[in-house]
C-alpha positions as a Python dict, from the first residue, in 0.01 Angstrom:
ca = {
    (1, 'M'): (0, 0, 0),
    (2, 'A'): (-252, 96, 271),
    (3, 'I'): (-194, 435, 437),
    (4, 'W'): (-308, 497, 796),
    (5, 'P'): (-316, 823, 990),
    (6, 'A'): (-109, 775, 1304),
    (7, 'L'): (-40, 976, 1616),
    (8, 'I'): (257, 928, 1845),
    (9, 'L'): (263, 1085, 2190),
    (10, 'S'): (624, 1105, 2311),
    (11, 'E'): (644, 1150, 2686),
    (12, 'Q'): (880, 1440, 2758),
    (13, 'L'): (1039, 1309, 3077),
    (14, 'T'): (1080, 937, 3004),
    (15, 'G'): (1085, 930, 2624),
    (16, 'K'): (820, 654, 2614),
    (17, 'E'): (598, 663, 2307),
    (18, 'W'): (229, 583, 2274),
    (19, 'V'): (109, 499, 1922),
    (20, 'M'): (-247, 552, 1800),
    (21, 'T'): (-391, 475, 1457),
    (22, 'G'): (-681, 641, 1281),
    (23, 'D'): (-853, 319, 1175),
    (24, 'R'): (-1014, 280, 1518),
    (25, 'T'): (-1375, 392, 1569),
    (26, 'D'): (-1363, 433, 1949),
    (27, 'P'): (-1152, 710, 2103),
    (28, 'Y'): (-832, 619, 2287),
    (29, 'R'): (-880, 692, 2659),
    (30, 'I'): (-589, 816, 2872),
    (31, 'G'): (-574, 826, 3252),
    (32, 'R'): (-491, 627, 3565),
    (33, 'S'): (-779, 377, 3540),
    (34, 'S'): (-711, 21, 3429),
    (35, 'S'): (-997, 68, 3179),
    (36, 'C'): (-792, 327, 2988),
    (37, 'D'): (-623, 236, 2661),
    (38, 'F'): (-314, 424, 2775),
    (39, 'K'): (-259, 416, 3149),
    (40, 'V'): (-36, 668, 3326),
    (41, 'T'): (130, 458, 3596),
    (42, 'D'): (440, 649, 3707),
    (43, 'K'): (343, 783, 4052),
    (44, 'A'): (590, 1070, 4024),
    (45, 'L'): (420, 1189, 3703),
    (46, 'C'): (56, 1105, 3753),
    (47, 'G'): (-21, 1290, 4076),
    (48, 'S'): (-263, 1519, 3897),
    (49, 'V'): (-379, 1286, 3618),
    (50, 'S'): (-742, 1180, 3661),
    (51, 'S'): (-870, 823, 3635),
    (52, 'L'): (-1035, 902, 3301),
    (53, 'H'): (-850, 1216, 3201),
    (54, 'A'): (-877, 1264, 2824),
    (55, 'A'): (-972, 1092, 2499),
    (56, 'I'): (-807, 1117, 2158),
    (57, 'H'): (-961, 1019, 1827),
    (58, 'F'): (-905, 1075, 1456),
    (59, 'D'): (-1181, 1283, 1298),
    (60, 'A'): (-1193, 1160, 939),
    (61, 'D'): (-1418, 1448, 826),
    (62, 'M'): (-1159, 1705, 939),
    (63, 'S'): (-857, 1476, 876),
    (64, 'Q'): (-735, 1578, 1223),
    (65, 'W'): (-651, 1418, 1554),
    (66, 'V'): (-867, 1563, 1834),
    (67, 'V'): (-818, 1554, 2213),
    (68, 'T'): (-1117, 1592, 2448),
    (69, 'D'): (-1105, 1650, 2824),
    (70, 'L'): (-1317, 1391, 3009),
    (71, 'G'): (-1380, 1602, 3318),
    (72, 'S'): (-1030, 1594, 3460),
    (73, 'K'): (-976, 1776, 3789),
    (74, 'S'): (-644, 1936, 3698),
    (75, 'G'): (-686, 2012, 3329),
    (76, 'T'): (-585, 1905, 2982),
    (77, 'F'): (-356, 2159, 2817),
    (78, 'V'): (-268, 2190, 2450),
    (79, 'T'): (17, 2417, 2343),
    (80, 'K'): (-18, 2498, 1973),
    (81, 'V'): (324, 2536, 1815),
    (82, 'S'): (191, 2690, 1492),
    (83, 'Q'): (-10, 2958, 1669),
    (84, 'S'): (201, 3009, 1984),
    (85, 'Y'): (-77, 2974, 2240),
    (86, 'R'): (-173, 2737, 2520),
    (87, 'R'): (-530, 2631, 2588),
    (88, 'C'): (-674, 2463, 2895),
    (89, 'L'): (-966, 2240, 2802),
    (90, 'G'): (-1269, 2224, 3028),
    (91, 'H'): (-1494, 1920, 3069),
    (92, 'G'): (-1607, 1805, 2724),
    (93, 'E'): (-1402, 2064, 2536),
    (94, 'S'): (-1188, 1954, 2243),
    (95, 'E'): (-886, 2079, 2052),
    (96, 'C'): (-727, 1961, 1728),
    (97, 'L'): (-373, 1826, 1761),
    (98, 'D'): (-106, 1914, 1507),
    (99, 'H'): (245, 1782, 1457),
    (100, 'G'): (477, 1945, 1711),
    (101, 'D'): (205, 2049, 1958),
    (102, 'T'): (249, 1973, 2327),
    (103, 'L'): (-21, 1791, 2525),
    (104, 'R'): (-15, 1809, 2904),
    (105, 'L'): (-237, 1607, 3135),
    (106, 'G'): (-253, 1756, 3484),
    (107, 'G'): (-92, 2052, 3653),
    (108, 'P'): (261, 2187, 3615),
    (109, 'Q'): (404, 2011, 3923),
    (110, 'K'): (283, 1652, 3884),
    (111, 'G'): (137, 1626, 3536),
    (112, 'V'): (263, 1437, 3234),
    (113, 'E'): (363, 1612, 2912),
    (114, 'F'): (382, 1475, 2557),
    (115, 'V'): (509, 1598, 2222),
    (116, 'V'): (258, 1521, 1945),
    (117, 'Q'): (369, 1362, 1619),
    (118, 'C'): (104, 1331, 1346),
    (119, 'L'): (200, 1095, 1068),
    (120, 'E'): (70, 889, 781),
    (121, 'W'): (216, 541, 786),
    (122, 'N'): (202, 263, 539),
    (123, 'V'): (146, -83, 680),
    (124, 'R'): (514, -186, 659),
    (125, 'H'): (630, 128, 848),
    (126, 'L'): (364, 70, 1114),
    (127, 'V'): (470, -294, 1166),
    (128, 'E'): (837, -191, 1205),
    (129, 'S'): (751, 93, 1446),
    (130, 'V'): (527, -120, 1668),
    (131, 'R'): (810, -371, 1702),
    (132, 'R'): (1059, -107, 1825),
    (133, 'I'): (838, 75, 2077),
    (134, 'E'): (812, -59, 2431),
    (135, 'P'): (442, -81, 2519),
    (136, 'L'): (291, 61, 2835),
    (137, 'P'): (11, -119, 3021),
    (138, 'G'): (-295, -114, 2799),
    (139, 'Q'): (-84, -77, 2486),
    (140, 'L'): (-2, -324, 2215),
    (141, 'A'): (265, -578, 2301),
    (142, 'A'): (571, -600, 2076),
    (143, 'G'): (476, -738, 1738),
    (144, 'Q'): (102, -682, 1783),
    (145, 'L'): (-74, -455, 1539),
    (146, 'P'): (-357, -206, 1594),
    (147, 'H'): (-719, -310, 1538),
    (148, 'G'): (-781, -422, 1181),
    (149, 'L'): (-417, -454, 1076),
    (150, 'H'): (-242, -781, 1004),
    (151, 'A'): (126, -841, 923),
    (152, 'G'): (29, -995, 591),
    (153, 'A'): (-208, -713, 495),
    (154, 'P'): (-212, -647, 122),
    (155, 'G'): (-48, -327, 10),
}
């Protein structure tokens, strides 16, 4: 059965989940812009989230998920659980994401914070998970699969 690296960002305040898969070649873009793959729309949360805030991609050479700040005005923060430190990324700076890390887009008052879950999913698990997660604008609709995956994909 096919195995795919997957990343889930679980929003701390609302509990919404954003799912990303490592089979994609382009980075996932996060911000307020309608051109983003994952759009932050809650006005109470996104006061300090930039239009194009950050990008996340899977680096196959390192076997790691990586977040990059896209020139945000209020910062992209990664809190590393394993090393007990917090880093503010500047424009173009990147940081690897590990399971249990916290990712924050924007400042402490009006930013949005996520818990990072790094997983490896087989195709069946991915199909079941996509069906249970409510998509946000720019996300997959219920029952849709990420780029390159099909419900009848051979295992």
